[in-house]
């Protein structure tokens, strides 16, 4: 099963992963990816995951290929176009390890070590939501302050802020 691959520029090779990785095709896909890893030439291989279903076997293939690529001095970046794919990679805590991006342009930036920027929509985190809702205690009216034995734990605190 040949994977579609093309050069983005002289230092980036894009490989499209269009099939769901299962026990039947896992070895063939891994071998194809390893064959496409150059010993010299492009310094980055971008795996474009074009399927919304990312199986544990696909994660294993990506991690094994990444390990082999590091030994050859080639970096790996992954494009996750679907929300479900991004959720799987995030749940597995592989966003940084595999340099996950939302687009080819983002993967190119991530391969250079740049953090996700304007091209990657960021969700508002828990800290930002809580900071937006909390009224500082010195500006709150006296009746709005928490009282009782659990007053100190009723307001979430962040390191470095009181």
PDB file of C-alpha atoms in Angstrom:
ATOM      1  CA  UNK A   1       0.000   0.000   0.000  1.00  0.00           C
ATOM      2  CA  UNK A   2       1.858   3.085  -1.167  1.00  0.00           C
ATOM      3  CA  UNK A   3       1.276   6.264   0.819  1.00  0.00           C
ATOM      4  CA  UNK A   4       0.884   9.521  -1.072  1.00  0.00           C
ATOM      5  CA  UNK A   5       3.905  11.715  -0.437  1.00  0.00           C
ATOM      6  CA  UNK A   6       5.158  15.001  -1.829  1.00  0.00           C
ATOM      7  CA  UNK A   7       7.683  17.708  -1.024  1.00  0.00           C
ATOM      8  CA  UNK A   8       6.380  20.901   0.531  1.00  0.00           C
ATOM      9  CA  UNK A   9       9.786  22.507   0.027  1.00  0.00           C
ATOM     10  CA  UNK A  10      13.408  21.379   0.114  1.00  0.00           C
ATOM     11  CA  UNK A  11      13.318  20.564   3.836  1.00  0.00           C
ATOM     12  CA  UNK A  12       9.761  19.213   4.317  1.00  0.00           C
ATOM     13  CA  UNK A  13       8.318  15.948   3.037  1.00  0.00           C
ATOM     14  CA  UNK A  14       4.547  15.460   3.490  1.00  0.00           C
ATOM     15  CA  UNK A  15       3.120  11.948   3.799  1.00  0.00           C
ATOM     16  CA  UNK A  16      -0.667  11.545   3.747  1.00  0.00           C
ATOM     17  CA  UNK A  17      -2.118   8.863   6.000  1.00  0.00           C
ATOM     18  CA  UNK A  18      -5.589   8.317   4.548  1.00  0.00           C
ATOM     19  CA  UNK A  19      -6.351   4.832   5.879  1.00  0.00           C
ATOM     20  CA  UNK A  20      -7.317   3.728   9.359  1.00  0.00           C
ATOM     21  CA  UNK A  21      -4.405   1.797  10.847  1.00  0.00           C
ATOM     22  CA  UNK A  22      -5.529  -1.665  11.943  1.00  0.00           C
ATOM     23  CA  UNK A  23      -3.769  -5.002  12.537  1.00  0.00           C
ATOM     24  CA  UNK A  24      -4.011  -5.890   8.839  1.00  0.00           C
ATOM     25  CA  UNK A  25      -2.164  -2.862   7.482  1.00  0.00           C
ATOM     26  CA  UNK A  26      -0.103  -1.693  10.475  1.00  0.00           C
ATOM     27  CA  UNK A  27       3.167  -3.316   9.390  1.00  0.00           C
ATOM     28  CA  UNK A  28       2.813  -2.141   5.773  1.00  0.00           C
ATOM     29  CA  UNK A  29       2.116   1.470   6.782  1.00  0.00           C
ATOM     30  CA  UNK A  30       5.011   1.495   9.240  1.00  0.00           C
ATOM     31  CA  UNK A  31       7.388   0.032   6.651  1.00  0.00           C
ATOM     32  CA  UNK A  32       6.251   2.579   4.057  1.00  0.00           C
ATOM     33  CA  UNK A  33       6.815   5.468   6.493  1.00  0.00           C
ATOM     34  CA  UNK A  34      10.253   4.136   7.414  1.00  0.00           C
ATOM     35  CA  UNK A  35      11.119   3.796   3.717  1.00  0.00           C
ATOM     36  CA  UNK A  36      10.172   7.433   3.149  1.00  0.00           C
ATOM     37  CA  UNK A  37      12.439   8.615   5.975  1.00  0.00           C
ATOM     38  CA  UNK A  38      15.469   9.981   4.229  1.00  0.00           C
ATOM     39  CA  UNK A  39      18.985   9.513   5.506  1.00  0.00           C
ATOM     40  CA  UNK A  40      19.807  12.846   3.914  1.00  0.00           C
ATOM     41  CA  UNK A  41      17.598  15.461   2.308  1.00  0.00           C
ATOM     42  CA  UNK A  42      14.484  16.820   3.973  1.00  0.00           C
ATOM     43  CA  UNK A  43      15.005  17.426   7.653  1.00  0.00           C
ATOM     44  CA  UNK A  44      11.293  17.096   8.514  1.00  0.00           C
ATOM     45  CA  UNK A  45       8.617  14.588   7.631  1.00  0.00           C
ATOM     46  CA  UNK A  46       5.053  15.818   8.119  1.00  0.00           C
ATOM     47  CA  UNK A  47       2.481  13.048   8.526  1.00  0.00           C
ATOM     48  CA  UNK A  48      -0.885  14.411   7.386  1.00  0.00           C
ATOM     49  CA  UNK A  49      -3.541  12.307   9.150  1.00  0.00           C
ATOM     50  CA  UNK A  50      -6.475  12.541   6.748  1.00  0.00           C
ATOM     51  CA  UNK A  51      -8.794  10.229   8.674  1.00  0.00           C
ATOM     52  CA  UNK A  52     -10.914  11.163  11.693  1.00  0.00           C
ATOM     53  CA  UNK A  53     -10.278   7.771  13.320  1.00  0.00           C
ATOM     54  CA  UNK A  54      -6.871   7.514  14.963  1.00  0.00           C
ATOM     55  CA  UNK A  55      -6.457   4.073  16.488  1.00  0.00           C
ATOM     56  CA  UNK A  56      -4.011   3.002  19.221  1.00  0.00           C
ATOM     57  CA  UNK A  57      -2.134   1.085  16.521  1.00  0.00           C
ATOM     58  CA  UNK A  58      -1.726   4.323  14.551  1.00  0.00           C
ATOM     59  CA  UNK A  59      -0.313   5.998  17.657  1.00  0.00           C
ATOM     60  CA  UNK A  60       2.143   3.128  18.028  1.00  0.00           C
ATOM     61  CA  UNK A  61       3.215   3.442  14.397  1.00  0.00           C
ATOM     62  CA  UNK A  62       3.712   7.204  14.727  1.00  0.00           C
ATOM     63  CA  UNK A  63       5.784   6.801  17.892  1.00  0.00           C
ATOM     64  CA  UNK A  64       7.965   4.034  16.453  1.00  0.00           C
ATOM     65  CA  UNK A  65       8.559   6.016  13.260  1.00  0.00           C
ATOM     66  CA  UNK A  66       9.382   9.093  15.351  1.00  0.00           C
ATOM     67  CA  UNK A  67      11.973   7.091  17.312  1.00  0.00           C
ATOM     68  CA  UNK A  68      13.624   5.831  14.142  1.00  0.00           C
ATOM     69  CA  UNK A  69      13.505   9.313  12.610  1.00  0.00           C
ATOM     70  CA  UNK A  70      15.268  10.833  15.618  1.00  0.00           C
ATOM     71  CA  UNK A  71      18.109   8.355  15.179  1.00  0.00           C
ATOM     72  CA  UNK A  72      18.474   9.545  11.580  1.00  0.00           C
ATOM     73  CA  UNK A  73      18.314  13.222  12.541  1.00  0.00           C
ATOM     74  CA  UNK A  74      14.890  13.781  10.984  1.00  0.00           C
ATOM     75  CA  UNK A  75      12.063  15.436  12.899  1.00  0.00           C
ATOM     76  CA  UNK A  76       8.423  14.377  12.676  1.00  0.00           C
ATOM     77  CA  UNK A  77       5.352  16.623  12.771  1.00  0.00           C
ATOM     78  CA  UNK A  78       1.719  15.519  12.551  1.00  0.00           C
ATOM     79  CA  UNK A  79      -1.198  17.366  10.980  1.00  0.00           C
ATOM     80  CA  UNK A  80      -4.478  16.514  12.727  1.00  0.00           C
ATOM     81  CA  UNK A  81      -7.267  18.062  10.690  1.00  0.00           C
ATOM     82  CA  UNK A  82     -10.183  16.446  12.539  1.00  0.00           C
ATOM     83  CA  UNK A  83     -11.292  17.325  16.061  1.00  0.00           C
ATOM     84  CA  UNK A  84     -11.533  13.646  17.047  1.00  0.00           C
ATOM     85  CA  UNK A  85      -7.970  13.060  15.906  1.00  0.00           C
ATOM     86  CA  UNK A  86      -6.759  16.024  17.960  1.00  0.00           C
ATOM     87  CA  UNK A  87      -8.703  14.765  20.990  1.00  0.00           C
ATOM     88  CA  UNK A  88      -7.062  11.334  20.761  1.00  0.00           C
ATOM     89  CA  UNK A  89      -3.590  12.851  20.500  1.00  0.00           C
ATOM     90  CA  UNK A  90      -4.329  15.210  23.374  1.00  0.00           C
ATOM     91  CA  UNK A  91      -5.734  12.428  25.567  1.00  0.00           C
ATOM     92  CA  UNK A  92      -2.573  10.416  24.910  1.00  0.00           C
ATOM     93  CA  UNK A  93      -0.462  13.508  25.778  1.00  0.00           C
ATOM     94  CA  UNK A  94       1.336  13.335  22.444  1.00  0.00           C
ATOM     95  CA  UNK A  95       0.779  16.921  21.249  1.00  0.00           C
ATOM     96  CA  UNK A  96       4.327  18.010  22.000  1.00  0.00           C
ATOM     97  CA  UNK A  97       6.038  14.700  21.321  1.00  0.00           C
ATOM     98  CA  UNK A  98       4.588  14.442  17.812  1.00  0.00           C
ATOM     99  CA  UNK A  99       4.472  18.224  17.200  1.00  0.00           C
ATOM    100  CA  UNK A 100       0.767  18.201  16.379  1.00  0.00           C
ATOM    101  CA  UNK A 101      -0.633  21.030  14.259  1.00  0.00           C
ATOM    102  CA  UNK A 102      -3.984  21.821  12.649  1.00  0.00           C
ATOM    103  CA  UNK A 103      -2.667  22.543   9.162  1.00  0.00           C
ATOM    104  CA  UNK A 104       0.360  22.014   6.945  1.00  0.00           C
ATOM    105  CA  UNK A 105       1.457  25.586   7.578  1.00  0.00           C
ATOM    106  CA  UNK A 106       1.228  24.979  11.328  1.00  0.00           C
ATOM    107  CA  UNK A 107       3.182  21.735  11.039  1.00  0.00           C
ATOM    108  CA  UNK A 108       5.889  23.550   9.133  1.00  0.00           C
ATOM    109  CA  UNK A 109       6.112  26.119  11.931  1.00  0.00           C
ATOM    110  CA  UNK A 110       6.057  23.421  14.633  1.00  0.00           C
ATOM    111  CA  UNK A 111       8.886  21.579  12.896  1.00  0.00           C
ATOM    112  CA  UNK A 112      10.998  24.711  13.303  1.00  0.00           C
ATOM    113  CA  UNK A 113      10.218  24.772  17.013  1.00  0.00           C
ATOM    114  CA  UNK A 114       7.554  27.471  16.925  1.00  0.00           C
ATOM    115  CA  UNK A 115       4.596  27.209  19.266  1.00  0.00           C
ATOM    116  CA  UNK A 116       1.057  27.129  17.897  1.00  0.00           C
ATOM    117  CA  UNK A 117       0.059  30.665  17.037  1.00  0.00           C
ATOM    118  CA  UNK A 118      -2.770  32.419  15.282  1.00  0.00           C
ATOM    119  CA  UNK A 119      -3.227  29.587  12.795  1.00  0.00           C
ATOM    120  CA  UNK A 120      -4.251  27.231  15.601  1.00  0.00           C
ATOM    121  CA  UNK A 121      -7.446  28.228  17.383  1.00  0.00           C
ATOM    122  CA  UNK A 122      -6.883  27.878  21.100  1.00  0.00           C
ATOM    123  CA  UNK A 123      -9.687  27.114  23.447  1.00  0.00           C
ATOM    124  CA  UNK A 124     -10.006  29.215  26.538  1.00  0.00           C
ATOM    125  CA  UNK A 125      -8.463  27.260  29.392  1.00  0.00           C
ATOM    126  CA  UNK A 126      -9.846  26.682  32.857  1.00  0.00           C
ATOM    127  CA  UNK A 127      -7.521  29.242  34.364  1.00  0.00           C
ATOM    128  CA  UNK A 128      -8.686  31.996  31.987  1.00  0.00           C
ATOM    129  CA  UNK A 129     -12.356  31.176  32.620  1.00  0.00           C
ATOM    130  CA  UNK A 130     -11.871  31.241  36.375  1.00  0.00           C
ATOM    131  CA  UNK A 131      -9.832  34.439  36.326  1.00  0.00           C
ATOM    132  CA  UNK A 132     -12.550  36.122  34.304  1.00  0.00           C
ATOM    133  CA  UNK A 133     -15.247  35.133  36.832  1.00  0.00           C
ATOM    134  CA  UNK A 134     -13.408  35.827  40.076  1.00  0.00           C
ATOM    135  CA  UNK A 135     -13.751  39.244  41.670  1.00  0.00           C
ATOM    136  CA  UNK A 136     -10.655  40.215  43.638  1.00  0.00           C
ATOM    137  CA  UNK A 137     -11.475  40.232  47.352  1.00  0.00           C
ATOM    138  CA  UNK A 138     -10.167  43.770  47.965  1.00  0.00           C
ATOM    139  CA  UNK A 139     -12.519  45.207  45.313  1.00  0.00           C
ATOM    140  CA  UNK A 140     -15.548  43.124  46.308  1.00  0.00           C
ATOM    141  CA  UNK A 141     -18.202  44.564  48.605  1.00  0.00           C
ATOM    142  CA  UNK A 142     -17.910  43.356  52.221  1.00  0.00           C
ATOM    143  CA  UNK A 143     -21.035  41.165  51.937  1.00  0.00           C
ATOM    144  CA  UNK A 144     -19.661  39.259  48.914  1.00  0.00           C
ATOM    145  CA  UNK A 145     -16.682  37.801  50.804  1.00  0.00           C
ATOM    146  CA  UNK A 146     -16.811  34.165  51.778  1.00  0.00           C
ATOM    147  CA  UNK A 147     -17.301  33.393  55.466  1.00  0.00           C
ATOM    148  CA  UNK A 148     -17.193  30.184  57.450  1.00  0.00           C
ATOM    149  CA  UNK A 149     -14.727  27.388  58.093  1.00  0.00           C
ATOM    150  CA  UNK A 150     -14.204  26.703  54.362  1.00  0.00           C
ATOM    151  CA  UNK A 151     -13.843  30.323  53.254  1.00  0.00           C
ATOM    152  CA  UNK A 152     -10.185  29.867  52.316  1.00  0.00           C
ATOM    153  CA  UNK A 153     -10.927  26.932  50.001  1.00  0.00           C
ATOM    154  CA  UNK A 154     -14.068  28.289  48.364  1.00  0.00           C
ATOM    155  CA  UNK A 155     -12.154  30.555  45.971  1.00  0.00           C
ATOM    156  CA  UNK A 156      -9.702  28.852  43.623  1.00  0.00           C
ATOM    157  CA  UNK A 157      -6.151  30.103  43.950  1.00  0.00           C
ATOM    158  CA  UNK A 158      -3.341  30.118  41.481  1.00  0.00           C
ATOM    159  CA  UNK A 159       0.361  30.034  42.312  1.00  0.00           C
ATOM    160  CA  UNK A 160       1.773  33.496  42.689  1.00  0.00           C
ATOM    161  CA  UNK A 161      -1.589  35.220  43.145  1.00  0.00           C
ATOM    162  CA  UNK A 162      -3.417  36.034  46.361  1.00  0.00           C
TER     163      UNK A 162
END
